[in-house]
Amino acid sequence: MSAETGPGPPGGTIKPSICGISANGRWTRRNSNHLAVVTGGSEIDVWSVNVDGVTRNLWRGSVPEQAEPLKIVALSPDGNLLITARGDSLAPTLWDLRTGAPRAVLYGHRERVLSAVFSPDGGKLATTSADGTAHVWDVSTGKETAALRGHTGAVIMAAFSPDGRRLVTVGIDDTARIWDLTEPPEIQDDSLASLIKQAEARVPAILGANKGLLEY
């Protein structure tokens, strides 16, 4: 991965392919207001957006060109690590933005990866897949710590609890499951409608952008 740094773009709009915000989702918390944007399928910019609206480009890089563009990108809470996966990827790549080098390739899923999210403390990473599973990884080693099975179809997203001890997964089987990561077996299976109500209060997220434009 090639990389460079420099000033951010002037205020306005850009048209990104995908974007991801640091895992805690808080723009106003110091050292946590990082944004990653992918354009052109393989070009990545990581920005720091201050409370006063000043934007600075912290890192700019690209991944090797392939037929499938990047579809997944997520930043660690401190902005030092980036997880990426292409549309057909079974194994996402964890990058260290301080060196521009991959830290680990996460092998374990049998079908394409659909989402990735860091825990609030940055120590864990969860990935979900069309194979009906979610996997939890130790960020420091790149090793899998749990393989969560129970959905009857693709698992489309996941979110950690604030303390990182639990993981919520949502599947196309119209169920959401809550897993205790200190005890890998599933502890609760709830309806999707019920979970959404809980998540509105506890899980910050960016779901999309107006007319494909990211405003800042």
JSON list of C-alpha atoms in Angstrom, two decimals:
[
{"chain": "A", "resi": 1, "resn": "MET", "atom": "CA", "xyz": [0.00, 0.00, 0.00]},
{"chain": "A", "resi": 2, "resn": "SER", "atom": "CA", "xyz": [1.51, 3.32, -1.04]},
{"chain": "A", "resi": 3, "resn": "ALA", "atom": "CA", "xyz": [0.87, 6.31, 1.22]},
{"chain": "A", "resi": 4, "resn": "GLU", "atom": "CA", "xyz": [1.33, 10.04, 1.64]},
{"chain": "A", "resi": 5, "resn": "THR", "atom": "CA", "xyz": [0.06, 12.81, 3.90]},
{"chain": "A", "resi": 6, "resn": "GLY", "atom": "CA", "xyz": [-0.98, 16.38, 3.32]},
{"chain": "A", "resi": 7, "resn": "PRO", "atom": "CA", "xyz": [-3.64, 19.02, 3.86]},
{"chain": "A", "resi": 8, "resn": "GLY", "atom": "CA", "xyz": [-7.26, 18.03, 3.51]},
{"chain": "A", "resi": 9, "resn": "PRO", "atom": "CA", "xyz": [-9.58, 19.23, 0.78]},
{"chain": "A", "resi": 10, "resn": "PRO", "atom": "CA", "xyz": [-11.46, 22.51, 1.16]},
{"chain": "A", "resi": 11, "resn": "GLY", "atom": "CA", "xyz": [-14.95, 22.36, 2.71]},
{"chain": "A", "resi": 12, "resn": "GLY", "atom": "CA", "xyz": [-17.63, 21.19, 0.32]},
{"chain": "A", "resi": 13, "resn": "THR", "atom": "CA", "xyz": [-18.69, 17.86, -1.10]},
{"chain": "A", "resi": 14, "resn": "ILE", "atom": "CA", "xyz": [-17.03, 14.84, -2.64]},
{"chain": "A", "resi": 15, "resn": "LYS", "atom": "CA", "xyz": [-18.50, 11.74, -4.21]},
{"chain": "A", "resi": 16, "resn": "PRO", "atom": "CA", "xyz": [-17.06, 8.70, -2.42]},
{"chain": "A", "resi": 17, "resn": "SER", "atom": "CA", "xyz": [-17.46, 5.04, -3.26]},
{"chain": "A", "resi": 18, "resn": "ILE", "atom": "CA", "xyz": [-17.76, 4.12, 0.42]},
{"chain": "A", "resi": 19, "resn": "CYS", "atom": "CA", "xyz": [-16.83, 5.70, 3.72]},
{"chain": "A", "resi": 20, "resn": "GLY", "atom": "CA", "xyz": [-16.24, 4.61, 7.31]},
{"chain": "A", "resi": 21, "resn": "ILE", "atom": "CA", "xyz": [-15.96, 6.45, 10.57]},
{"chain": "A", "resi": 22, "resn": "SER", "atom": "CA", "xyz": [-13.83, 5.52, 13.58]},
{"chain": "A", "resi": 23, "resn": "ALA", "atom": "CA", "xyz": [-15.45, 2.79, 15.63]},
{"chain": "A", "resi": 24, "resn": "ASN", "atom": "CA", "xyz": [-16.79, 4.88, 18.49]},
{"chain": "A", "resi": 25, "resn": "GLY", "atom": "CA", "xyz": [-18.68, 7.05, 15.99]},
{"chain": "A", "resi": 26, "resn": "ARG", "atom": "CA", "xyz": [-18.04, 10.28, 17.95]},
{"chain": "A", "resi": 27, "resn": "TRP", "atom": "CA", "xyz": [-16.97, 13.26, 15.91]},
{"chain": "A", "resi": 28, "resn": "THR", "atom": "CA", "xyz": [-16.40, 15.55, 18.89]},
{"chain": "A", "resi": 29, "resn": "ARG", "atom": "CA", "xyz": [-14.17, 13.31, 20.97]},
{"chain": "A", "resi": 30, "resn": "ARG", "atom": "CA", "xyz": [-10.50, 14.22, 20.79]},
{"chain": "A", "resi": 31, "resn": "ASN", "atom": "CA", "xyz": [-8.32, 11.75, 18.86]},
{"chain": "A", "resi": 32, "resn": "SER", "atom": "CA", "xyz": [-11.40, 9.90, 17.60]},
{"chain": "A", "resi": 33, "resn": "ASN", "atom": "CA", "xyz": [-12.67, 12.13, 14.79]},
{"chain": "A", "resi": 34, "resn": "HIS", "atom": "CA", "xyz": [-11.25, 10.17, 11.88]},
{"chain": "A", "resi": 35, "resn": "LEU", "atom": "CA", "xyz": [-12.93, 9.47, 8.56]},
{"chain": "A", "resi": 36, "resn": "ALA", "atom": "CA", "xyz": [-11.84, 7.06, 5.82]},
{"chain": "A", "resi": 37, "resn": "VAL", "atom": "CA", "xyz": [-13.10, 7.57, 2.28]},
{"chain": "A", "resi": 38, "resn": "VAL", "atom": "CA", "xyz": [-12.56, 5.31, -0.73]},
{"chain": "A", "resi": 39, "resn": "THR", "atom": "CA", "xyz": [-12.72, 6.72, -4.25]},
{"chain": "A", "resi": 40, "resn": "GLY", "atom": "CA", "xyz": [-12.06, 5.06, -7.56]},
{"chain": "A", "resi": 41, "resn": "GLY", "atom": "CA", "xyz": [-12.33, 1.60, -6.06]},
{"chain": "A", "resi": 42, "resn": "SER", "atom": "CA", "xyz": [-8.83, 1.45, -4.55]},
{"chain": "A", "resi": 43, "resn": "GLU", "atom": "CA", "xyz": [-7.76, 4.96, -3.44]},
{"chain": "A", "resi": 44, "resn": "ILE", "atom": "CA", "xyz": [-8.14, 5.64, 0.30]},
{"chain": "A", "resi": 45, "resn": "ASP", "atom": "CA", "xyz": [-8.02, 8.94, 2.20]},
{"chain": "A", "resi": 46, "resn": "VAL", "atom": "CA", "xyz": [-8.02, 9.14, 6.00]},
{"chain": "A", "resi": 47, "resn": "TRP", "atom": "CA", "xyz": [-9.03, 12.55, 7.33]},
{"chain": "A", "resi": 48, "resn": "SER", "atom": "CA", "xyz": [-9.05, 14.20, 10.72]},
{"chain": "A", "resi": 49, "resn": "VAL", "atom": "CA", "xyz": [-12.05, 16.50, 11.12]},
{"chain": "A", "resi": 50, "resn": "ASN", "atom": "CA", "xyz": [-11.77, 18.84, 14.09]},
{"chain": "A", "resi": 51, "resn": "VAL", "atom": "CA", "xyz": [-14.68, 20.20, 16.08]},
{"chain": "A", "resi": 52, "resn": "ASP", "atom": "CA", "xyz": [-14.31, 23.60, 14.39]},
{"chain": "A", "resi": 53, "resn": "GLY", "atom": "CA", "xyz": [-14.68, 21.96, 10.97]},
{"chain": "A", "resi": 54, "resn": "VAL", "atom": "CA", "xyz": [-11.02, 22.15, 9.94]},
{"chain": "A", "resi": 55, "resn": "THR", "atom": "CA", "xyz": [-10.13, 19.12, 7.84]},
{"chain": "A", "resi": 56, "resn": "ARG", "atom": "CA", "xyz": [-6.66, 17.66, 7.41]},
{"chain": "A", "resi": 57, "resn": "ASN", "atom": "CA", "xyz": [-5.62, 14.69, 5.35]},
{"chain": "A", "resi": 58, "resn": "LEU", "atom": "CA", "xyz": [-3.69, 12.40, 7.70]},
{"chain": "A", "resi": 59, "resn": "TRP", "atom": "CA", "xyz": [-2.99, 9.61, 5.24]},
{"chain": "A", "resi": 60, "resn": "ARG", "atom": "CA", "xyz": [-3.52, 8.81, 1.59]},
{"chain": "A", "resi": 61, "resn": "GLY", "atom": "CA", "xyz": [-2.85, 5.45, 0.00]},
{"chain": "A", "resi": 62, "resn": "SER", "atom": "CA", "xyz": [-3.99, 2.85, -2.48]},
{"chain": "A", "resi": 63, "resn": "VAL", "atom": "CA", "xyz": [-4.35, -0.90, -2.52]},
{"chain": "A", "resi": 64, "resn": "PRO", "atom": "CA", "xyz": [-3.32, -3.05, -5.50]},
{"chain": "A", "resi": 65, "resn": "GLU", "atom": "CA", "xyz": [-5.75, -2.81, -8.41]},
{"chain": "A", "resi": 66, "resn": "GLN", "atom": "CA", "xyz": [-8.08, -5.76, -8.87]},
{"chain": "A", "resi": 67, "resn": "ALA", "atom": "CA", "xyz": [-11.29, -6.42, -10.77]},
{"chain": "A", "resi": 68, "resn": "GLU", "atom": "CA", "xyz": [-13.50, -5.94, -7.70]},
{"chain": "A", "resi": 69, "resn": "PRO", "atom": "CA", "xyz": [-13.41, -2.51, -5.99]},
{"chain": "A", "resi": 70, "resn": "LEU", "atom": "CA", "xyz": [-13.20, -2.05, -2.23]},
{"chain": "A", "resi": 71, "resn": "LYS", "atom": "CA", "xyz": [-16.59, -2.49, -0.60]},
{"chain": "A", "resi": 72, "resn": "ILE", "atom": "CA", "xyz": [-15.66, -2.49, 3.10]},
{"chain": "A", "resi": 73, "resn": "VAL", "atom": "CA", "xyz": [-13.52, 0.00, 5.01]},
{"chain": "A", "resi": 74, "resn": "ALA", "atom": "CA", "xyz": [-13.42, 0.66, 8.75]},
{"chain": "A", "resi": 75, "resn": "LEU", "atom": "CA", "xyz": [-11.04, 2.57, 11.02]},
{"chain": "A", "resi": 76, "resn": "SER", "atom": "CA", "xyz": [-9.84, 1.68, 14.49]},
{"chain": "A", "resi": 77, "resn": "PRO", "atom": "CA", "xyz": [-10.86, 4.19, 17.19]},
{"chain": "A", "resi": 78, "resn": "ASP", "atom": "CA", "xyz": [-7.36, 5.72, 17.29]},
{"chain": "A", "resi": 79, "resn": "GLY", "atom": "CA", "xyz": [-7.19, 6.00, 13.49]},
{"chain": "A", "resi": 80, "resn": "ASN", "atom": "CA", "xyz": [-4.01, 3.90, 13.23]},
{"chain": "A", "resi": 81, "resn": "LEU", "atom": "CA", "xyz": [-5.50, 0.73, 11.73]},
{"chain": "A", "resi": 82, "resn": "LEU", "atom": "CA", "xyz": [-7.72, 0.20, 8.71]},
{"chain": "A", "resi": 83, "resn": "ILE", "atom": "CA", "xyz": [-9.64, -2.90, 7.64]},
{"chain": "A", "resi": 84, "resn": "THR", "atom": "CA", "xyz": [-10.51, -3.31, 3.95]},
{"chain": "A", "resi": 85, "resn": "ALA", "atom": "CA", "xyz": [-12.22, -5.93, 1.81]},
{"chain": "A", "resi": 86, "resn": "ARG", "atom": "CA", "xyz": [-13.22, -6.11, -1.83]},
{"chain": "A", "resi": 87, "resn": "GLY", "atom": "CA", "xyz": [-16.67, -7.09, -3.01]},
{"chain": "A", "resi": 88, "resn": "ASP", "atom": "CA", "xyz": [-15.66, -10.71, -3.62]},
{"chain": "A", "resi": 89, "resn": "SER", "atom": "CA", "xyz": [-13.20, -11.05, -0.72]},
{"chain": "A", "resi": 90, "resn": "LEU", "atom": "CA", "xyz": [-13.32, -13.98, 1.71]},
{"chain": "A", "resi": 91, "resn": "ALA", "atom": "CA", "xyz": [-10.42, -12.57, 3.75]},
{"chain": "A", "resi": 92, "resn": "PRO", "atom": "CA", "xyz": [-10.24, -8.86, 4.66]},
{"chain": "A", "resi": 93, "resn": "THR", "atom": "CA", "xyz": [-6.88, -7.15, 5.15]},
{"chain": "A", "resi": 94, "resn": "LEU", "atom": "CA", "xyz": [-5.88, -5.27, 8.31]},
{"chain": "A", "resi": 95, "resn": "TRP", "atom": "CA", "xyz": [-3.52, -2.36, 7.52]},
{"chain": "A", "resi": 96, "resn": "ASP", "atom": "CA", "xyz": [-1.24, -0.41, 9.84]},
{"chain": "A", "resi": 97, "resn": "LEU", "atom": "CA", "xyz": [-1.49, 3.19, 8.61]},
{"chain": "A", "resi": 98, "resn": "ARG", "atom": "CA", "xyz": [1.68, 4.17, 10.47]},
{"chain": "A", "resi": 99, "resn": "THR", "atom": "CA", "xyz": [3.74, 1.95, 8.17]},
{"chain": "A", "resi": 100, "resn": "GLY", "atom": "CA", "xyz": [1.40, 1.52, 5.19]},
{"chain": "A", "resi": 101, "resn": "ALA", "atom": "CA", "xyz": [1.91, -2.24, 5.46]},
{"chain": "A", "resi": 102, "resn": "PRO", "atom": "CA", "xyz": [-0.63, -5.00, 6.06]},
{"chain": "A", "resi": 103, "resn": "ARG", "atom": "CA", "xyz": [-0.65, -6.31, 9.63]},
{"chain": "A", "resi": 104, "resn": "ALA", "atom": "CA", "xyz": [-2.72, -9.42, 8.86]},
{"chain": "A", "resi": 105, "resn": "VAL", "atom": "CA", "xyz": [-4.99, -11.09, 6.33]},
{"chain": "A", "resi": 106, "resn": "LEU", "atom": "CA", "xyz": [-7.96, -12.55, 8.18]},
{"chain": "A", "resi": 107, "resn": "TYR", "atom": "CA", "xyz": [-8.72, -16.03, 6.86]},
{"chain": "A", "resi": 108, "resn": "GLY", "atom": "CA", "xyz": [-11.75, -17.90, 8.18]},
{"chain": "A", "resi": 109, "resn": "HIS", "atom": "CA", "xyz": [-14.88, -17.08, 6.19]},
{"chain": "A", "resi": 110, "resn": "ARG", "atom": "CA", "xyz": [-16.07, -19.45, 3.46]},
{"chain": "A", "resi": 111, "resn": "GLU", "atom": "CA", "xyz": [-18.03, -16.83, 1.51]},
{"chain": "A", "resi": 112, "resn": "ARG", "atom": "CA", "xyz": [-17.60, -13.11, 0.88]},
{"chain": "A", "resi": 113, "resn": "VAL", "atom": "CA", "xyz": [-17.26, -10.72, 3.80]},
{"chain": "A", "resi": 114, "resn": "LEU", "atom": "CA", "xyz": [-20.16, -8.28, 4.22]},
{"chain": "A", "resi": 115, "resn": "SER", "atom": "CA", "xyz": [-19.08, -6.00, 7.08]},
{"chain": "A", "resi": 116, "resn": "ALA", "atom": "CA", "xyz": [-16.31, -5.26, 9.56]},
{"chain": "A", "resi": 117, "resn": "VAL", "atom": "CA", "xyz": [-16.26, -3.27, 12.79]},
{"chain": "A", "resi": 118, "resn": "PHE", "atom": "CA", "xyz": [-13.72, -2.53, 15.54]},
{"chain": "A", "resi": 119, "resn": "SER", "atom": "CA", "xyz": [-14.54, -2.74, 19.23]},
{"chain": "A", "resi": 120, "resn": "PRO", "atom": "CA", "xyz": [-14.63, 0.61, 21.08]},
{"chain": "A", "resi": 121, "resn": "ASP", "atom": "CA", "xyz": [-11.21, -0.02, 22.66]},
{"chain": "A", "resi": 122, "resn": "GLY", "atom": "CA", "xyz": [-9.71, -1.09, 19.32]},
{"chain": "A", "resi": 123, "resn": "GLY", "atom": "CA", "xyz": [-8.58, -4.45, 20.66]},
{"chain": "A", "resi": 124, "resn": "LYS", "atom": "CA", "xyz": [-11.05, -6.61, 18.77]},
{"chain": "A", "resi": 125, "resn": "LEU", "atom": "CA", "xyz": [-12.47, -6.71, 15.27]},
{"chain": "A", "resi": 126, "resn": "ALA", "atom": "CA", "xyz": [-15.66, -8.44, 14.10]},
{"chain": "A", "resi": 127, "resn": "THR", "atom": "CA", "xyz": [-16.39, -9.49, 10.52]},
{"chain": "A", "resi": 128, "resn": "THR", "atom": "CA", "xyz": [-19.65, -10.86, 9.09]},
{"chain": "A", "resi": 129, "resn": "SER", "atom": "CA", "xyz": [-20.17, -12.93, 5.99]},
{"chain": "A", "resi": 130, "resn": "ALA", "atom": "CA", "xyz": [-22.56, -14.41, 3.46]},
{"chain": "A", "resi": 131, "resn": "ASP", "atom": "CA", "xyz": [-21.59, -17.79, 4.94]},
{"chain": "A", "resi": 132, "resn": "GLY", "atom": "CA", "xyz": [-23.91, -17.10, 7.90]},
{"chain": "A", "resi": 133, "resn": "THR", "atom": "CA", "xyz": [-21.17, -16.52, 10.47]},
{"chain": "A", "resi": 134, "resn": "ALA", "atom": "CA", "xyz": [-19.50, -13.70, 12.35]},
{"chain": "A", "resi": 135, "resn": "HIS", "atom": "CA", "xyz": [-15.86, -13.98, 13.37]},
{"chain": "A", "resi": 136, "resn": "VAL", "atom": "CA", "xyz": [-14.08, -12.07, 16.12]},
{"chain": "A", "resi": 137, "resn": "TRP", "atom": "CA", "xyz": [-10.37, -11.32, 15.81]},
{"chain": "A", "resi": 138, "resn": "ASP", "atom": "CA", "xyz": [-7.60, -10.17, 18.14]},
{"chain": "A", "resi": 139, "resn": "VAL", "atom": "CA", "xyz": [-6.27, -7.02, 16.47]},
{"chain": "A", "resi": 140, "resn": "SER", "atom": "CA", "xyz": [-2.79, -7.29, 17.99]},
{"chain": "A", "resi": 141, "resn": "THR", "atom": "CA", "xyz": [-2.18, -10.80, 16.62]},
{"chain": "A", "resi": 142, "resn": "GLY", "atom": "CA", "xyz": [-4.61, -11.10, 13.71]},
{"chain": "A", "resi": 143, "resn": "LYS", "atom": "CA", "xyz": [-5.82, -14.40, 15.21]},
{"chain": "A", "resi": 144, "resn": "GLU", "atom": "CA", "xyz": [-9.44, -15.50, 15.35]},
{"chain": "A", "resi": 145, "resn": "THR", "atom": "CA", "xyz": [-10.83, -15.65, 18.90]},
{"chain": "A", "resi": 146, "resn": "ALA", "atom": "CA", "xyz": [-14.43, -16.71, 18.16]},
{"chain": "A", "resi": 147, "resn": "ALA", "atom": "CA", "xyz": [-16.53, -18.05, 15.28]},
{"chain": "A", "resi": 148, "resn": "LEU", "atom": "CA", "xyz": [-20.19, -17.26, 15.93]},
{"chain": "A", "resi": 149, "resn": "ARG", "atom": "CA", "xyz": [-22.71, -19.55, 14.22]},
{"chain": "A", "resi": 150, "resn": "GLY", "atom": "CA", "xyz": [-26.49, -19.53, 14.53]},
{"chain": "A", "resi": 151, "resn": "HIS", "atom": "CA", "xyz": [-27.95, -17.40, 11.75]},
{"chain": "A", "resi": 152, "resn": "THR", "atom": "CA", "xyz": [-29.65, -19.34, 8.95]},
{"chain": "A", "resi": 153, "resn": "GLY", "atom": "CA", "xyz": [-28.54, -16.91, 6.24]},
{"chain": "A", "resi": 154, "resn": "ALA", "atom": "CA", "xyz": [-26.00, -14.19, 5.53]},
{"chain": "A", "resi": 155, "resn": "VAL", "atom": "CA", "xyz": [-24.95, -11.98, 8.44]},
{"chain": "A", "resi": 156, "resn": "ILE", "atom": "CA", "xyz": [-25.08, -8.42, 7.15]},
{"chain": "A", "resi": 157, "resn": "MET", "atom": "CA", "xyz": [-23.79, -6.32, 10.06]},
{"chain": "A", "resi": 158, "resn": "ALA", "atom": "CA", "xyz": [-22.46, -6.33, 13.60]},
{"chain": "A", "resi": 159, "resn": "ALA", "atom": "CA", "xyz": [-21.93, -3.89, 16.47]},
{"chain": "A", "resi": 160, "resn": "PHE", "atom": "CA", "xyz": [-20.03, -4.12, 19.75]},
{"chain": "A", "resi": 161, "resn": "SER", "atom": "CA", "xyz": [-21.44, -3.08, 23.11]},
{"chain": "A", "resi": 162, "resn": "PRO", "atom": "CA", "xyz": [-19.67, -0.07, 24.69]},
{"chain": "A", "resi": 163, "resn": "ASP", "atom": "CA", "xyz": [-17.54, -2.33, 26.91]},
{"chain": "A", "resi": 164, "resn": "GLY", "atom": "CA", "xyz": [-16.69, -4.69, 24.02]},
{"chain": "A", "resi": 165, "resn": "ARG", "atom": "CA", "xyz": [-17.94, -7.74, 25.92]},
{"chain": "A", "resi": 166, "resn": "ARG", "atom": "CA", "xyz": [-20.94, -8.38, 23.68]},
{"chain": "A", "resi": 167, "resn": "LEU", "atom": "CA", "xyz": [-21.55, -8.37, 19.95]},
{"chain": "A", "resi": 168, "resn": "VAL", "atom": "CA", "xyz": [-24.86, -7.87, 18.15]},
{"chain": "A", "resi": 169, "resn": "THR", "atom": "CA", "xyz": [-25.24, -9.49, 14.72]},
{"chain": "A", "resi": 170, "resn": "VAL", "atom": "CA", "xyz": [-28.07, -8.97, 12.23]},
{"chain": "A", "resi": 171, "resn": "GLY", "atom": "CA", "xyz": [-28.89, -11.48, 9.52]},
{"chain": "A", "resi": 172, "resn": "ILE", "atom": "CA", "xyz": [-31.13, -11.78, 6.48]},
{"chain": "A", "resi": 173, "resn": "ASP", "atom": "CA", "xyz": [-33.05, -14.40, 8.46]},
{"chain": "A", "resi": 174, "resn": "ASP", "atom": "CA", "xyz": [-34.81, -11.43, 10.16]},
{"chain": "A", "resi": 175, "resn": "THR", "atom": "CA", "xyz": [-33.15, -12.08, 13.51]},
{"chain": "A", "resi": 176, "resn": "ALA", "atom": "CA", "xyz": [-30.59, -10.23, 15.57]},
{"chain": "A", "resi": 177, "resn": "ARG", "atom": "CA", "xyz": [-28.41, -12.18, 17.97]},
{"chain": "A", "resi": 178, "resn": "ILE", "atom": "CA", "xyz": [-26.50, -10.95, 20.98]},
{"chain": "A", "resi": 179, "resn": "TRP", "atom": "CA", "xyz": [-23.31, -12.85, 21.79]},
{"chain": "A", "resi": 180, "resn": "ASP", "atom": "CA", "xyz": [-21.33, -12.80, 25.03]},
{"chain": "A", "resi": 181, "resn": "LEU", "atom": "CA", "xyz": [-17.69, -12.68, 23.92]},
{"chain": "A", "resi": 182, "resn": "THR", "atom": "CA", "xyz": [-16.49, -13.76, 27.35]},
{"chain": "A", "resi": 183, "resn": "GLU", "atom": "CA", "xyz": [-18.61, -16.91, 26.88]},
{"chain": "A", "resi": 184, "resn": "PRO", "atom": "CA", "xyz": [-18.72, -17.67, 23.14]},
{"chain": "A", "resi": 185, "resn": "PRO", "atom": "CA", "xyz": [-22.13, -19.46, 23.14]},
{"chain": "A", "resi": 186, "resn": "GLU", "atom": "CA", "xyz": [-25.09, -17.30, 22.15]},
{"chain": "A", "resi": 187, "resn": "ILE", "atom": "CA", "xyz": [-26.97, -15.80, 25.10]},
{"chain": "A", "resi": 188, "resn": "GLN", "atom": "CA", "xyz": [-29.91, -14.08, 23.43]},
{"chain": "A", "resi": 189, "resn": "ASP", "atom": "CA", "xyz": [-31.89, -14.25, 20.20]},
{"chain": "A", "resi": 190, "resn": "ASP", "atom": "CA", "xyz": [-34.17, -11.29, 19.63]},
{"chain": "A", "resi": 191, "resn": "SER", "atom": "CA", "xyz": [-36.46, -10.05, 16.90]},
{"chain": "A", "resi": 192, "resn": "LEU", "atom": "CA", "xyz": [-35.01, -7.50, 14.49]},
{"chain": "A", "resi": 193, "resn": "ALA", "atom": "CA", "xyz": [-37.68, -4.92, 15.33]},
{"chain": "A", "resi": 194, "resn": "SER", "atom": "CA", "xyz": [-36.90, -5.14, 19.05]},
{"chain": "A", "resi": 195, "resn": "LEU", "atom": "CA", "xyz": [-33.17, -4.82, 18.49]},
{"chain": "A", "resi": 196, "resn": "ILE", "atom": "CA", "xyz": [-33.52, -1.73, 16.29]},
{"chain": "A", "resi": 197, "resn": "LYS", "atom": "CA", "xyz": [-35.23, 0.08, 19.17]},
{"chain": "A", "resi": 198, "resn": "GLN", "atom": "CA", "xyz": [-32.33, -0.79, 21.48]},
{"chain": "A", "resi": 199, "resn": "ALA", "atom": "CA", "xyz": [-29.70, 0.07, 18.88]},
{"chain": "A", "resi": 200, "resn": "GLU", "atom": "CA", "xyz": [-31.11, 3.55, 18.26]},
{"chain": "A", "resi": 201, "resn": "ALA", "atom": "CA", "xyz": [-30.04, 4.55, 21.75]},
{"chain": "A", "resi": 202, "resn": "ARG", "atom": "CA", "xyz": [-26.76, 2.65, 21.97]},
{"chain": "A", "resi": 203, "resn": "VAL", "atom": "CA", "xyz": [-25.13, 2.11, 18.57]},
{"chain": "A", "resi": 204, "resn": "PRO", "atom": "CA", "xyz": [-24.00, 5.21, 16.63]},
{"chain": "A", "resi": 205, "resn": "ALA", "atom": "CA", "xyz": [-23.68, 4.62, 12.88]},
{"chain": "A", "resi": 206, "resn": "ILE", "atom": "CA", "xyz": [-23.44, 6.25, 9.48]},
{"chain": "A", "resi": 207, "resn": "LEU", "atom": "CA", "xyz": [-25.83, 4.47, 7.14]},
{"chain": "A", "resi": 208, "resn": "GLY", "atom": "CA", "xyz": [-25.54, 6.48, 3.94]},
{"chain": "A", "resi": 209, "resn": "ALA", "atom": "CA", "xyz": [-25.15, 9.86, 2.31]},
{"chain": "A", "resi": 210, "resn": "ASN", "atom": "CA", "xyz": [-27.52, 12.24, 0.59]},
{"chain": "A", "resi": 211, "resn": "LYS", "atom": "CA", "xyz": [-27.64, 11.59, -3.17]},
{"chain": "A", "resi": 212, "resn": "GLY", "atom": "CA", "xyz": [-24.29, 9.81, -3.00]},
{"chain": "A", "resi": 213, "resn": "LEU", "atom": "CA", "xyz": [-22.50, 12.92, -1.72]},
{"chain": "A", "resi": 214, "resn": "LEU", "atom": "CA", "xyz": [-20.57, 13.07, 1.53]},
{"chain": "A", "resi": 215, "resn": "GLU", "atom": "CA", "xyz": [-20.94, 16.56, 3.06]},
{"chain": "A", "resi": 216, "resn": "TYR", "atom": "CA", "xyz": [-18.49, 17.95, 5.60]}
]
